[in-house]
Amino acid sequence: MRVDEYLRERLKRKRICLMTHIIVGYPSFEANLKALEIMAENDVDVVEIQMPFSEPIADGPIFVRANQMSLQRGTTVDQYFRFMEKATARFDFPLLMMGYYNPVFKMGEANFLDRLQSSGGRGFIIPDLPIEEGRNLFDRAKQKGLAAIPLMTPSSTEQRLKELGKAGSGFVYVVARKGVTGEHTKFEDDFADYVQKCRRATELPLAVGFGISQKQDLDFLVNHVEMAIIGTRILEIWENNGEEGLQAFLQEIKQYLERLC
Amino acid sequence: MDLFKFEHGREGYYGEFGGAFIPEILRSPIMELRQALQAAKDDPTFWSEFVALMKTYSGRPTPITYLENLTKYLGGGRIYVKREDLNHTGAHKVNNVMGQGLIAKRLGKTRIIAETGAGQHGVATATMAARFGFECVIYMGEEDVRRQRPNVFWMEQLGAQVVPVRDGSKTLKDAINEAMRDWVTNFDTTHYVLGTVCGPHPFPEMVAWFQSIIGREAREQMIQIAGELPCRVYACVGGGSNAIGIFQGFLDDPVELVAVEAGGKGLQSSKHAARLASNHGSVGVAQGYKTYFLQNEDGQMLDTYSVAAGLDYIGVSPIFSYLAQIGRVRFEAATDEEVVAAFQLVMKKEGLIPALESAHAFALALKEVPKMKPEETILINQSGRGDKDIFTVAEALSDKNWKEFIKQRAKNYES
């Protein structure tokens, strides 16, 4: 089943889906697996698993440090895919590759897509690859049934939003605000207008990320988009409160979403 | 040779290098900047305004100096030097910065951010911001802050906020990443004054355009002063802005263009920043553009090293990757040891103090000039002055009196 079909299927029994995030190799592969287990127990719908990169220009300080630590501990691209293989064999939710373009470029786009597919990955999010530069990769991914997820932003024109919607597959990552990951976003009225613009530009499901850190943020999103993305907050909780903290946080979100149904 | 006549759909590409690999959120400021640059290029009054500003504020045209003593001492070809060190703030960096200041004014921006390695670009940017009345934030790797404290002091005195970057290798590449993150958040009010001919299109084109003032002047001056064009032009290359500046004056002439990268502890070691002169570089995509980088087989960037903070960078201008590939520019490297020796020789024989960055160009040129004929001439770009390097040089030379002086000063502060 394609990722967009999967999301629509899930939305038959819940009002909004949830995507979470891990950085492979940080704090360790074992911790990554444990985090995925907790995510699976708490009805998370999709997980983006980040391939660490030395120059993560779209990430905020918490992710930047985690990328570095993972690399310092020796994480390689090969280990990344072996981890993905292991995780996709064990968990039911779709896993997406999230990362920067250079490792993809170095291994070759065709090779990357083959490796992603054979590892069970269902698509990719590459924030430093604009659709102009990524045309071949996006087209080839679509042919293989993989999700090539574009990012829509508050500064995109309506024309641009249409181009982005057309280029992508799976769903669209709607960037909640300007800036990098990990700062809190205030969801206000003009955000609804922006989401409406994104909605008009594509038939793909919309997922909102950047700065979602508490269950109250979901109140707003539940009426507007198909999926909420929580990234930095998850890592912060893991770093401060370990697996118990993550369990408690995700359980709270799960119960909150169940009450909304 | 028009480097900037792009094929349709290949804007910002120099052969296979360049492009704009940016997060989608930056598309709007990048498009805004492309339009502003094009409008400035199409407006004949813009360049005159820029030249007039550089004349009255920065001391342009900078002269060309004939190095008679060194020429006699070494034998071989005659040595001329383009004196970019005589610019206000002490380096060629000010050309690009003042130009981008004019662009930022046209765009109605009120805040300026920049990254800096050696600190020269940061000082130039802080100076421009003071002159034009912009708020100014400079990102600098913590390691570079340590190496270049005098420049940090000046930036702060000029009213800029200097932010030490503690990520990664704590050098220029990390400062660039941090500046990008700021720009992603604040582009409505903020212009990012990128300091070298790297980054996403249109930065390489814009920086090269403003720096072309060096080559335009140098070509004319060589004809006037030496009576002919030089046989070779030497320039150091970190990102490549001073080199592309001077080389643009001679691209269509039968002049050999020689770029000198940081050889650090030697090309056989892993401690250097020679992306094109060594065989350690490979093509990659990072920091918004495609070029040669020092990276591992997974595409992770490696740590670089140079005695000169301004050359200590993982990437190189995409324009240079192209010019090297088509054989128009010869790439070489000079080691720290050769550089310090050249620095001392130039000071003793000519009374010039080149920046350690520029001393790379001298190191190679002085090695090659004895093999040339007396009727042949070379031109070296002295991209900046070396006062900022007093700590590094004194350390490299292990100067006893200097060490004593520093100890004494430190003692004074303790009491």
Coordinates of N, CA and C in Angstrom, one line a residue, chain B residues 208-363:
Chain B
A208 N 31.6 37.0 -7.0 CA 32.6 37.2 -8.1 C 32.5 38.5 -8.8
W209 N 31.3 38.9 -9.0 CA 31.0 40.2 -9.7 C 31.7 41.4 -8.9
F210 N 31.4 41.4 -7.6 CA 32.0 42.5 -6.8 C 33.5 42.4 -6.7
Q211 N 34.0 41.2 -6.6 CA 35.5 41.0 -6.5 C 36.2 41.3 -7.9
S212 N 35.4 41.3 -9.0 CA 36.0 41.5 -10.3 C 36.7 42.8 -10.4
I213 N 36.4 43.7 -9.4 CA 37.0 45.0 -9.4 C 38.5 44.9 -9.3
I214 N 39.0 43.8 -8.6 CA 40.4 43.6 -8.5 C 41.1 43.4 -9.8
G215 N 40.5 42.4 -10.6 CA 41.1 42.1 -11.8 C 41.0 43.2 -12.9
R216 N 39.8 43.9 -12.9 CA 39.7 45.0 -13.8 C 40.8 46.0 -13.6
E217 N 41.0 46.4 -12.4 CA 42.1 47.3 -12.1 C 43.5 46.7 -12.4
A218 N 43.7 45.5 -12.0 CA 45.0 44.9 -12.1 C 45.5 44.8 -13.6
R219 N 44.5 44.4 -14.4 CA 44.9 44.3 -15.9 C 45.4 45.6 -16.4
E220 N 44.6 46.7 -16.1 CA 44.9 48.0 -16.6 C 46.3 48.5 -16.0
Q221 N 46.5 48.2 -14.7 CA 47.7 48.7 -14.1 C 48.9 48.0 -14.6
M222 N 48.8 46.7 -14.8 CA 50.0 45.9 -15.3 C 50.4 46.5 -16.7
I223 N 49.4 46.8 -17.5 CA 49.8 47.4 -18.8 C 50.5 48.7 -18.6
Q224 N 49.9 49.5 -17.7 CA 50.5 50.8 -17.4 C 51.9 50.8 -16.8
I225 N 52.0 49.9 -15.8 CA 53.2 49.9 -14.9 C 54.3 49.0 -15.5
A226 N 53.9 47.8 -15.9 CA 54.9 46.8 -16.4 C 55.0 46.9 -17.9
G227 N 54.0 47.6 -18.5 CA 54.0 47.7 -20.0 C 53.5 46.4 -20.7
E228 N 53.1 45.5 -19.9 CA 52.6 44.2 -20.5 C 51.7 43.4 -19.5
L229 N 51.1 42.4 -20.0 CA 50.3 41.6 -19.1 C 51.3 40.6 -18.4
P230 N 51.0 40.2 -17.2 CA 51.9 39.2 -16.6 C 51.8 37.8 -17.3
C231 N 52.8 37.0 -17.1 CA 52.8 35.7 -17.7 C 51.9 34.8 -16.8
R232 N 52.0 35.1 -15.5 CA 51.2 34.3 -14.5 C 50.6 35.2 -13.4
V233 N 49.5 34.8 -12.9 CA 48.9 35.4 -11.8 C 48.7 34.4 -10.7
Y234 N 49.1 34.7 -9.5 CA 49.0 33.8 -8.4 C 48.0 34.4 -7.3
A235 N 47.2 33.5 -6.8 CA 46.3 33.9 -5.7 C 46.0 32.7 -4.8
C236 N 45.8 33.0 -3.5 CA 45.5 31.9 -2.6 C 44.0 31.6 -2.7
V237 N 43.6 30.3 -2.4 CA 42.2 29.9 -2.5 C 41.7 29.2 -1.2
G238 N 40.8 29.9 -0.5 CA 40.1 29.2 0.5 C 38.7 28.9 -0.2
G239 N 37.8 29.8 0.0 CA 36.6 29.7 -0.8 C 36.9 30.1 -2.3
G240 N 37.7 31.1 -2.4 CA 38.2 31.5 -3.7 C 37.9 33.0 -4.1
S241 N 37.4 33.8 -3.2 CA 37.0 35.1 -3.6 C 38.0 36.1 -4.1
N242 N 39.2 36.1 -3.5 CA 40.2 37.0 -4.0 C 40.8 36.5 -5.3
A243 N 40.9 35.2 -5.4 CA 41.4 34.6 -6.6 C 40.5 34.8 -7.8
I244 N 39.2 34.6 -7.6 CA 38.3 34.8 -8.8 C 38.2 36.3 -9.1
G245 N 38.4 37.1 -8.1 CA 38.4 38.6 -8.3 C 39.6 39.0 -9.3
I246 N 40.8 38.5 -9.0 CA 41.9 39.0 -9.8 C 41.9 38.2 -11.1
F247 N 41.6 36.9 -11.1 CA 41.6 36.1 -12.3 C 40.7 36.6 -13.4
Q248 N 39.5 37.2 -13.0 CA 38.6 37.6 -14.0 C 39.1 38.7 -14.9
G249 N 40.2 39.4 -14.4 CA 40.8 40.4 -15.3 C 41.6 39.8 -16.4
F250 N 41.9 38.5 -16.3 CA 42.9 37.8 -17.3 C 42.3 36.6 -17.9
L251 N 41.0 36.3 -17.7 CA 40.5 35.0 -18.2 C 40.6 34.8 -19.7
D252 N 40.5 36.0 -20.4 CA 40.6 35.9 -21.9 C 42.0 36.2 -22.5
D253 N 42.9 36.3 -21.6 CA 44.3 36.6 -22.0 C 45.2 35.4 -21.9
P254 N 46.3 35.3 -22.7 CA 47.2 34.2 -22.6 C 48.0 34.3 -21.3
V255 N 47.3 34.3 -20.2 CA 48.0 34.4 -18.9 C 47.7 33.1 -18.1
E256 N 48.7 32.6 -17.5 CA 48.5 31.4 -16.7 C 48.0 31.8 -15.3
L257 N 46.9 31.1 -14.9 CA 46.3 31.5 -13.6 C 46.6 30.4 -12.6
V258 N 47.2 30.7 -11.5 CA 47.7 29.7 -10.5 C 47.0 29.9 -9.2
A259 N 46.3 28.9 -8.7 CA 45.6 29.0 -7.4 C 46.3 28.2 -6.4
V260 N 46.5 28.7 -5.2 CA 47.2 28.0 -4.2 C 46.4 27.7 -3.0
E261 N 46.2 26.5 -2.7 CA 45.4 26.0 -1.5 C 46.3 25.8 -0.3
A262 N 45.6 25.6 0.8 CA 46.4 25.3 2.0 C 46.9 23.9 2.1
G263 N 48.2 23.7 2.0 CA 48.8 22.4 2.1 C 49.0 22.0 3.6
G264 N 48.8 22.9 4.5 CA 48.9 22.5 6.0 C 50.1 21.8 6.3
K265 N 50.0 20.6 6.9 CA 51.1 19.8 7.3 C 51.6 18.9 6.2
G266 N 51.1 19.1 5.0 CA 51.5 18.3 3.8 C 50.4 17.5 3.3
L267 N 50.4 17.4 1.9 CA 49.3 16.7 1.3 C 49.2 15.2 1.6
Q268 N 50.3 14.7 2.1 CA 50.3 13.3 2.5 C 49.6 13.1 3.8
S269 N 49.6 14.2 4.6 CA 48.9 14.1 5.9 C 47.4 14.3 5.7
S270 N 46.7 14.1 6.8 CA 45.2 14.5 6.6 C 45.0 15.9 7.1
K271 N 46.1 16.6 7.4 CA 45.9 17.9 7.9 C 46.2 19.0 6.9
H272 N 45.2 19.2 6.0 CA 45.3 20.3 5.0 C 43.9 20.7 4.6
A273 N 43.9 21.6 3.6 CA 42.6 22.0 3.1 C 42.7 22.1 1.6
A274 N 43.4 21.2 0.9 CA 43.6 21.2 -0.5 C 42.5 20.3 -1.2
R275 N 41.5 21.0 -1.7 CA 40.4 20.2 -2.3 C 40.7 19.8 -3.7
L276 N 41.4 20.7 -4.4 CA 41.6 20.5 -5.8 C 43.1 20.2 -6.1
A277 N 44.0 20.6 -5.3 CA 45.4 20.4 -5.5 C 45.8 19.0 -5.0
S278 N 45.0 18.4 -4.1 CA 45.3 17.1 -3.6 C 44.4 16.1 -4.3
N279 N 44.6 14.8 -4.2 CA 43.6 13.9 -4.7 C 42.6 13.4 -3.6
H280 N 42.5 14.2 -2.6 CA 41.6 13.8 -1.5 C 40.2 14.4 -1.7
G281 N 40.0 15.3 -2.6 CA 38.7 16.0 -2.7 C 37.8 15.1 -3.6
S282 N 36.5 15.2 -3.5 CA 35.6 14.6 -4.4 C 34.3 15.4 -4.5
V283 N 33.6 15.2 -5.6 CA 32.4 16.0 -5.8 C 31.3 15.7 -4.8
G284 N 30.7 16.7 -4.3 CA 29.6 16.5 -3.3 C 28.7 17.7 -3.3
V285 N 27.6 17.6 -2.5 CA 26.7 18.7 -2.3 C 26.5 19.0 -0.9
A286 N 26.9 20.2 -0.5 CA 26.7 20.6 0.9 C 26.7 22.2 0.9
Q287 N 26.1 22.7 2.0 CA 26.1 24.1 2.2 C 25.5 24.9 1.0
G288 N 24.6 24.2 0.3 CA 23.8 24.8 -0.8 C 24.3 24.7 -2.2
Y289 N 25.5 24.0 -2.4 CA 26.0 24.0 -3.7 C 26.8 22.7 -4.0
K290 N 27.0 22.4 -5.3 CA 27.8 21.2 -5.7 C 29.2 21.6 -6.1
T291 N 30.2 21.0 -5.5 CA 31.6 21.3 -5.8 C 32.5 20.2 -5.3
Y292 N 33.8 20.4 -5.3 CA 34.7 19.5 -4.7 C 34.8 19.8 -3.2
F293 N 34.6 18.7 -2.4 CA 34.7 18.8 -0.9 C 35.8 17.8 -0.4
L294 N 36.3 18.1 0.8 CA 37.0 17.1 1.5 C 36.0 16.3 2.3
Q295 N 35.8 15.1 1.9 CA 34.7 14.3 2.6 C 35.1 12.9 2.5
N296 N 34.4 12.1 3.3 CA 34.7 10.6 3.3 C 33.7 9.9 2.3
E297 N 33.8 8.6 2.2 CA 33.1 8.0 1.1 C 31.6 8.0 1.4
D298 N 31.2 8.2 2.6 CA 29.7 8.3 2.9 C 29.2 9.8 2.6
G299 N 30.1 10.7 2.3 CA 29.7 12.0 2.0 C 29.7 12.9 3.3
Q300 N 30.3 12.4 4.3 CA 30.5 13.2 5.6 C 31.7 14.1 5.4
M301 N 31.6 15.4 5.8 CA 32.7 16.3 5.6 C 33.8 16.0 6.6
L302 N 35.0 16.2 6.2 CA 36.2 15.9 7.0 C 36.6 17.2 7.7
D303 N 37.4 17.1 8.7 CA 38.0 18.2 9.3 C 39.1 18.7 8.4
T304 N 39.3 20.0 8.3 CA 40.4 20.5 7.5 C 41.4 21.2 8.4
Y305 N 42.5 21.6 7.9 CA 43.5 22.2 8.7 C 44.3 23.2 7.9
S306 N 44.6 24.4 8.4 CA 45.6 25.3 7.8 C 46.0 26.3 8.9
V307 N 47.3 26.7 8.8 CA 47.8 27.8 9.7 C 47.0 29.1 9.5
A308 N 46.4 29.2 8.3 CA 45.6 30.4 7.9 C 44.1 30.1 8.0
A309 N 43.5 30.7 9.0 CA 42.1 30.4 9.3 C 41.2 30.6 8.0
G310 N 41.6 31.6 7.2 CA 40.8 31.9 6.1 C 40.8 30.9 4.9
L311 N 41.7 30.0 5.0 CA 41.8 28.9 4.0 C 41.3 27.6 4.5
D312 N 40.9 27.6 5.7 CA 40.6 26.3 6.4 C 39.1 26.0 6.1
Y313 N 38.8 25.5 5.0 CA 37.4 25.3 4.6 C 37.3 24.0 3.7
I314 N 36.2 23.3 3.9 CA 35.9 22.0 3.3 C 35.6 22.1 1.8
G315 N 35.0 23.2 1.3 CA 34.6 23.3 0.0 C 35.4 24.3 -0.8
V316 N 35.1 24.5 -2.1 CA 35.8 25.5 -2.9 C 34.8 26.0 -3.9
S317 N 35.0 27.2 -4.3 CA 34.0 27.8 -5.2 C 33.7 26.8 -6.4
P318 N 32.4 26.7 -6.7 CA 32.0 25.9 -7.9 C 32.6 26.4 -9.2
I319 N 32.9 27.7 -9.2 CA 33.5 28.3 -10.4 C 34.9 27.7 -10.5
F320 N 35.6 27.5 -9.4 CA 36.9 27.0 -9.5 C 37.0 25.5 -9.8
S321 N 36.0 24.8 -9.3 CA 35.9 23.4 -9.7 C 35.8 23.2 -11.2
Y322 N 35.0 24.2 -11.8 CA 34.9 24.2 -13.2 C 36.1 24.6 -13.9
L323 N 36.7 25.7 -13.5 CA 37.9 26.2 -14.1 C 39.1 25.3 -14.0
A324 N 39.1 24.5 -12.9 CA 40.2 23.5 -12.8 C 39.9 22.4 -13.7
Q325 N 38.7 22.0 -13.8 CA 38.3 20.8 -14.7 C 38.6 21.1 -16.1
I326 N 38.4 22.3 -16.6 CA 38.6 22.6 -18.0 C 40.1 23.1 -18.2
G327 N 40.9 23.1 -17.1 CA 42.3 23.3 -17.3 C 42.6 24.8 -17.4
R328 N 41.7 25.7 -17.1 CA 42.0 27.1 -17.2 C 42.8 27.7 -16.0
V329 N 42.6 27.0 -14.8 CA 43.4 27.4 -13.6 C 44.2 26.2 -13.1
R330 N 45.4 26.5 -12.8 CA 46.3 25.4 -12.3 C 46.2 25.5 -10.7
F331 N 45.9 24.4 -10.1 CA 45.8 24.3 -8.6 C 47.0 23.7 -8.0
E332 N 47.6 24.4 -7.0 CA 48.8 23.9 -6.3 C 48.5 24.1 -4.8
A333 N 49.4 23.6 -3.9 CA 49.2 23.8 -2.5 C 50.6 24.2 -1.9
A334 N 50.5 25.0 -0.8 CA 51.8 25.4 -0.1 C 51.6 24.9 1.3
T335 N 52.6 24.4 1.9 CA 52.5 23.9 3.3 C 52.7 25.1 4.3
D336 N 52.3 24.8 5.5 CA 52.4 25.9 6.6 C 53.9 26.3 6.6
E337 N 54.8 25.3 6.6 CA 56.2 25.6 6.7 C 56.7 26.6 5.6
E338 N 56.3 26.2 4.4 CA 56.7 27.1 3.2 C 56.1 28.4 3.4
V339 N 54.8 28.5 3.9 CA 54.1 29.8 4.0 C 54.8 30.7 5.0
V340 N 55.2 30.1 6.1 CA 55.8 31.0 7.2 C 57.2 31.5 6.7
A341 N 57.9 30.6 5.9 CA 59.2 31.0 5.4 C 59.0 32.1 4.4
A342 N 58.0 32.0 3.5 CA 57.7 33.0 2.5 C 57.3 34.3 3.2
F343 N 56.5 34.2 4.2 CA 56.0 35.4 4.9 C 57.2 36.2 5.5
Q344 N 58.2 35.4 6.1 CA 59.4 36.1 6.7 C 60.2 36.8 5.6
L345 N 60.4 36.0 4.5 CA 61.2 36.6 3.4 C 60.6 37.9 2.8
V346 N 59.3 37.8 2.6 CA 58.7 39.0 2.0 C 58.8 40.2 3.0
M347 N 58.6 39.9 4.3 CA 58.8 41.0 5.2 C 60.2 41.6 5.2
K348 N 61.2 40.7 5.3 CA 62.6 41.2 5.4 C 63.0 41.9 4.1
K349 N 62.6 41.3 3.0 CA 63.2 41.9 1.7 C 62.4 43.1 1.2
E350 N 61.1 43.1 1.5 CA 60.2 44.2 0.9 C 59.5 45.0 1.9
G351 N 59.5 44.6 3.2 CA 58.7 45.4 4.1 C 57.2 45.3 4.0
L352 N 56.8 44.2 3.3 CA 55.3 44.0 3.2 C 55.0 42.9 4.2
I353 N 53.8 43.1 4.7 CA 53.3 42.0 5.7 C 52.0 41.4 5.1
P354 N 52.2 40.3 4.3 CA 51.0 39.7 3.8 C 50.2 38.9 4.9
A355 N 48.9 38.8 4.7 CA 48.2 37.9 5.6 C 48.7 36.5 5.4
L356 N 48.6 35.6 6.4 CA 49.0 34.2 6.2 C 48.3 33.5 5.0
E357 N 47.1 34.0 4.7 CA 46.4 33.4 3.6 C 47.1 33.8 2.3
S358 N 47.4 35.1 2.2 CA 48.1 35.6 1.0 C 49.5 35.0 0.8
A359 N 50.1 34.7 2.0 CA 51.5 34.2 2.0 C 51.5 32.9 1.3
H360 N 50.4 32.2 1.2 CA 50.3 30.9 0.4 C 50.6 31.2 -1.1
A361 N 50.0 32.3 -1.6 CA 50.3 32.7 -3.0 C 51.8 33.0 -3.2
F362 N 52.3 33.8 -2.2 CA 53.7 34.1 -2.3 C 54.6 32.9 -2.2
A363 N 54.3 31.9 -1.3 CA 55.1 30.7 -1.2 C 55.3 30.0 -2.5

